[in-house]
mmCIF file of C-alpha atoms in Angstrom:
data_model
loop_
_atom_site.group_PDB
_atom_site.id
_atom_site.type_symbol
_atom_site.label_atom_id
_atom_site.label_comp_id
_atom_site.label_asym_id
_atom_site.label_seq_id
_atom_site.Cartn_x
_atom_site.Cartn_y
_atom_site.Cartn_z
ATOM 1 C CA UNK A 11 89.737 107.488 99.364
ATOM 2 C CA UNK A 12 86.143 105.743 99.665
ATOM 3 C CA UNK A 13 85.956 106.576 103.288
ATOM 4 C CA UNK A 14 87.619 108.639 105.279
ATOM 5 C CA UNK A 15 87.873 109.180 109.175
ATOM 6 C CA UNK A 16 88.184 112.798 110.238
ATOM 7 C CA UNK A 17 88.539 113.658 114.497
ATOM 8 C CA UNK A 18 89.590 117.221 115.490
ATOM 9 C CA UNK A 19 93.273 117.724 116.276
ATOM 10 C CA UNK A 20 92.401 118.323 120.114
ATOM 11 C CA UNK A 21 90.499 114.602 120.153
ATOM 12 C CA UNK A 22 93.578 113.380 118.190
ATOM 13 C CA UNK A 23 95.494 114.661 120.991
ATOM 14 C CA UNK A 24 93.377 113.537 123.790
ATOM 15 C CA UNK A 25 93.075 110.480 122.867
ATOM 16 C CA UNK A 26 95.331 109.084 120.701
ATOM 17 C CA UNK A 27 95.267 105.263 122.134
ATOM 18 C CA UNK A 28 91.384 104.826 120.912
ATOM 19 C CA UNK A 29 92.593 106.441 117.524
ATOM 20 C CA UNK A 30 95.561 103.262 117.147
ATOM 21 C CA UNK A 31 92.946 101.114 118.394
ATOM 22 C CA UNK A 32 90.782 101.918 115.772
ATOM 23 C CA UNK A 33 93.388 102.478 112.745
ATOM 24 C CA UNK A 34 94.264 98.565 114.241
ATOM 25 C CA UNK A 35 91.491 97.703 113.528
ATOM 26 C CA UNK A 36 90.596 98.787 110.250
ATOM 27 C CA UNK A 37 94.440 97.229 109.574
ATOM 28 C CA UNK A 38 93.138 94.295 111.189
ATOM 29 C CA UNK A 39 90.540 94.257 108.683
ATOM 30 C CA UNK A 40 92.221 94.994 105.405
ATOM 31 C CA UNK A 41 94.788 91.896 106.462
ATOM 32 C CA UNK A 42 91.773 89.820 106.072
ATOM 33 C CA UNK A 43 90.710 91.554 102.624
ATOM 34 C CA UNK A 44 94.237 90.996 101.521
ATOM 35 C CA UNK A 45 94.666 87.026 102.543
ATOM 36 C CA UNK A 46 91.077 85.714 102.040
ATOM 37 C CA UNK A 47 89.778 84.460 98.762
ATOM 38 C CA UNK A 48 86.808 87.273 97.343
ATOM 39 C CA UNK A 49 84.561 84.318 97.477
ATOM 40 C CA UNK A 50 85.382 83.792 101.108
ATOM 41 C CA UNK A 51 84.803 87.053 102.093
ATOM 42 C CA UNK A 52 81.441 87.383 100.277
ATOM 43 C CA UNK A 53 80.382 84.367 102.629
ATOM 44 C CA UNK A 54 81.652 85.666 105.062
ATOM 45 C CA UNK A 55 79.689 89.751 105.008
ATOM 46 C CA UNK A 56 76.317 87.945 102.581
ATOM 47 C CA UNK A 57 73.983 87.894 106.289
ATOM 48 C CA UNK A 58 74.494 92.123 105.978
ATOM 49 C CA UNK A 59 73.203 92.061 102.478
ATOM 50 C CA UNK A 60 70.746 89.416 102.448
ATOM 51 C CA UNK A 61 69.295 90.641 99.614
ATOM 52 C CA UNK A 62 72.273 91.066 97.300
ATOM 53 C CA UNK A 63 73.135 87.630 95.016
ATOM 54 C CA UNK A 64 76.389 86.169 96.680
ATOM 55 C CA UNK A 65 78.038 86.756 92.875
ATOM 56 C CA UNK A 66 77.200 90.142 92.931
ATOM 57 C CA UNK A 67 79.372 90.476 96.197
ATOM 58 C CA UNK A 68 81.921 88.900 95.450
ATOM 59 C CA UNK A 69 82.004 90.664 92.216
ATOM 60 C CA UNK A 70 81.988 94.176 94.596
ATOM 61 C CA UNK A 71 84.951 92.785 96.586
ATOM 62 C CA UNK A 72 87.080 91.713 93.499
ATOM 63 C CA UNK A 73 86.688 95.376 92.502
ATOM 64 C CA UNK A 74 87.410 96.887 95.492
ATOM 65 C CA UNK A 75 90.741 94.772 95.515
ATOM 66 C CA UNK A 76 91.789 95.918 92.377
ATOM 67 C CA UNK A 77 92.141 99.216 94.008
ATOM 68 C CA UNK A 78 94.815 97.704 96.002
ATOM 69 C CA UNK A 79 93.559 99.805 98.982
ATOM 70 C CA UNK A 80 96.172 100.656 101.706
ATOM 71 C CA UNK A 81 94.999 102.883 104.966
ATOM 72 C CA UNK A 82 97.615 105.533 104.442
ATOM 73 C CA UNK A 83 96.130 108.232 102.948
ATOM 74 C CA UNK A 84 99.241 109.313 100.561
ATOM 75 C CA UNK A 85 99.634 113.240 99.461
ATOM 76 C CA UNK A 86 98.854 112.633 95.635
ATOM 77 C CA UNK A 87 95.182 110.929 96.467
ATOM 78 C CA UNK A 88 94.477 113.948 98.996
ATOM 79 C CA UNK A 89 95.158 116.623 95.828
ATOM 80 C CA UNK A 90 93.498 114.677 93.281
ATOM 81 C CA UNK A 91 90.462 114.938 96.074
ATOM 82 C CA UNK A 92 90.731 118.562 96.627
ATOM 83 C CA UNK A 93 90.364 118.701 91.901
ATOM 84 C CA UNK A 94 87.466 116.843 92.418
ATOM 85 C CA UNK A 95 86.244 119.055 94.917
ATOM 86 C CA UNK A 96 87.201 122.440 93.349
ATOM 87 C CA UNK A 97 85.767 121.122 90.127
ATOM 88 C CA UNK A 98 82.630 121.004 91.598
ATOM 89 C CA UNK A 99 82.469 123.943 92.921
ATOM 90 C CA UNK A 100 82.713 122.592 96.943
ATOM 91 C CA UNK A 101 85.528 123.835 97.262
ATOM 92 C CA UNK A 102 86.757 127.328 97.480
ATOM 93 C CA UNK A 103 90.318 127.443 99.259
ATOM 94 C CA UNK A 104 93.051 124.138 98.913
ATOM 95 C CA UNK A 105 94.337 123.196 101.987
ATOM 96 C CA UNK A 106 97.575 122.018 103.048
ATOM 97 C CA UNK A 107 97.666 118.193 102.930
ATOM 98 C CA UNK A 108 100.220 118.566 105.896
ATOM 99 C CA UNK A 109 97.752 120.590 107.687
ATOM 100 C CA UNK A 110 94.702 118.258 107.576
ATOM 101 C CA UNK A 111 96.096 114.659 107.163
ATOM 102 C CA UNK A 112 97.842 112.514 109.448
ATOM 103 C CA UNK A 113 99.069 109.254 108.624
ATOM 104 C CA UNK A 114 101.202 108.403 111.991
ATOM 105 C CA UNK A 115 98.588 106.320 113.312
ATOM 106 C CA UNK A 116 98.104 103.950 109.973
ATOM 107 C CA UNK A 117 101.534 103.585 109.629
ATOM 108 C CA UNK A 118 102.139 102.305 113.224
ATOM 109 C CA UNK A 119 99.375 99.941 112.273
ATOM 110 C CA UNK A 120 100.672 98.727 109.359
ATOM 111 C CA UNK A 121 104.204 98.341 111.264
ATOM 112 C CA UNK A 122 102.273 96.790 113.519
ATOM 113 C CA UNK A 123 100.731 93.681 111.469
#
């Protein structure tokens, strides 16, 4: 993934209504990615990069939707991560991806929308 959101388990726990809120939102968000033209969302996000050409935006968004982006953060993306990581040399033990990644709250968002 290009971003991730990590939040210890015990916050998870805590708080788990601001956690759907924001996995909502970010849902929210990637419903307007997915129905908008790239053109209209380059309009729309050009004031927070004034000083990027609008074709050079919307050039960035047509790649990133290529990528056909989804918020659930599936098991094969997590390992190829952790190859990335060991080949590097940042990382020295794998971890389990059913130990560090939950996906409960981006699938009730996308069940959601």
């Amino acid at each position: 993934p290009y971003t991730a959101y990590c939040a210890r388990k015990s916050y998870l726990d805590s708080h788990p209504d601001i956690i759907q809120k924001f996995t909502n939102a970010l849902q929210k968000g990637m419903q307007y990615v997915n129905t908008h033209s790239s053109e209209e969302i380059a309009k729309t996000i050009q004031p927070q990069f004034p000083e990027t050409p609008l074709e050079n935006i919307i050039a960035i968004i047509e790649r990133y939707k290529a990528q056909d982006t989804d918020l659930i953060f599936e098991k094969s993306s997590f390992e190829l991560l952790q190859n990335i990581l060991e080949e590097a040399g940042e990382l020295n033990t794998r971890v389990p991806y059913e130990k560090l990644v939950t996906t409960e709250f981006a699938e009730k968002a996308k069940e959601a929308s």
